[in-house]
Amino acid sequence: MSWSERALSYVKKLSTVINHNHYLPFIIDGNKCGLIHRQYVQHFREKPELFDVSDESVQFSRGSSKECRSDTFNRFLVNLRDEETVSVLKGWRNETYSVFKDGFRSEILFDIERAAVGIIGCKSYGVHMNGYVHKDGQLMMWVGKRAPNKAKYPGCYDNIVAGGISTGYGVWDTLLKEAEEEASIPAEIMSAAKPVGAISYTIVNDYGTSPEVEFVYDLELPLDFVPKNADGEVAGFELMTIDQLKEVVVTDKFKTNCAGVVIDFLIRHGLVEPDGAPEYVEILNLLHTSHPF
């Protein structure tokens, strides 16, 4: 199998086809802002004082303000967590994501515990950075290796910096915070990081559905800089040649969405030739898919 065939097979994991028969739209004040898998619907049905559940949708219409909705919904989630009936809530983070009305940076409808995002299938946003150097005439990339105690993708390769955008943070704020925590990159070096676009995709798994957007930055690092983790979430870093990177990024050794960010980098930097990759356009399309709502 050629590299582009393997790359296509891998990025397809980022664009799972959704069977809408398995989901109900999650609606707030007439705004469709999520997809709830039917495995979770009964939990909402058991709280008629909070949710209006029909065969067509789950509507959350209690509270007229972001603060009221956030408090009400998260008390509902805390009860679910304490009942230990929803396994995904075992990964409770005490960190919230904002649910937007019309896309990123629009009106915030409410804030939700990060671990519960897949339950309602709302859109979430993150920022990833490719850190690379030019050494001995060749381009090389720094990649992180996730700590073995991480709840998801333990021990897998990751971008040098990556993180979800929590409530109250912007893209750049998040990138600076994650760069310091994950790789000890100082602000003066980070000032050279460049926004280069985004990838979008929808992952469907046993926990529900996750429509996601990852904003992407590139940063050429000084040759003498060596990343060091500061928050215990990264086991170490490796500086890879492009051949080494291309080999590992299309395997399960790499975290799926981070692999998408790297493949996007390889294409943007002319390291994948269209003439040698019949799957080139399909790969591009799958890295920039529309969300189901």
PDB file of C-alpha atoms in Angstrom, residues 1 12 47 57 59 75 83 104 117 120 125 185 191 210 215 220 231 241 248 263 271:
ATOM      1  CA  MET A   1       0.000   0.000   0.000  1.00  0.00           C
ATOM      2  CA  LYS A  12     -10.980   8.599   7.154  1.00  0.00           C
ATOM      3  CA  LYS A  47     -35.506  14.949  34.026  1.00  0.00           C
ATOM      4  CA  SER A  57     -35.331  16.115  19.638  1.00  0.00           C
ATOM      5  CA  GLN A  59     -34.790  20.496  24.047  1.00  0.00           C
ATOM      6  CA  ARG A  75     -25.674  20.028  38.139  1.00  0.00           C
ATOM      7  CA  GLU A  83     -24.489   7.782  39.844  1.00  0.00           C
ATOM      8  CA  PHE A 104     -16.702  29.936  17.359  1.00  0.00           C
ATOM      9  CA  VAL A 117     -18.971  17.136  25.290  1.00  0.00           C
ATOM     10  CA  ILE A 120     -24.495  16.119  23.701  1.00  0.00           C
ATOM     11  CA  TYR A 125     -12.443  23.803  19.399  1.00  0.00           C
ATOM     12  CA  ILE A 185       8.469  27.141  24.949  1.00  0.00           C
ATOM     13  CA  SER A 191       5.974  35.163  19.084  1.00  0.00           C
ATOM     14  CA  SER A 210     -17.521  14.948  18.471  1.00  0.00           C
ATOM     15  CA  PHE A 215      -6.797  25.822  14.595  1.00  0.00           C
ATOM     16  CA  GLU A 220      10.213  27.192  13.150  1.00  0.00           C
ATOM     17  CA  ASP A 231       2.837  19.413  33.371  1.00  0.00           C
ATOM     18  CA  THR A 241      13.167  13.463   9.843  1.00  0.00           C
ATOM     19  CA  VAL A 248       4.774   6.872  11.799  1.00  0.00           C
ATOM     20  CA  ILE A 263      -0.539  15.398   7.224  1.00  0.00           C
ATOM     21  CA  LEU A 271       6.270  17.277   1.030  1.00  0.00           C
TER      22      LEU A 271
END
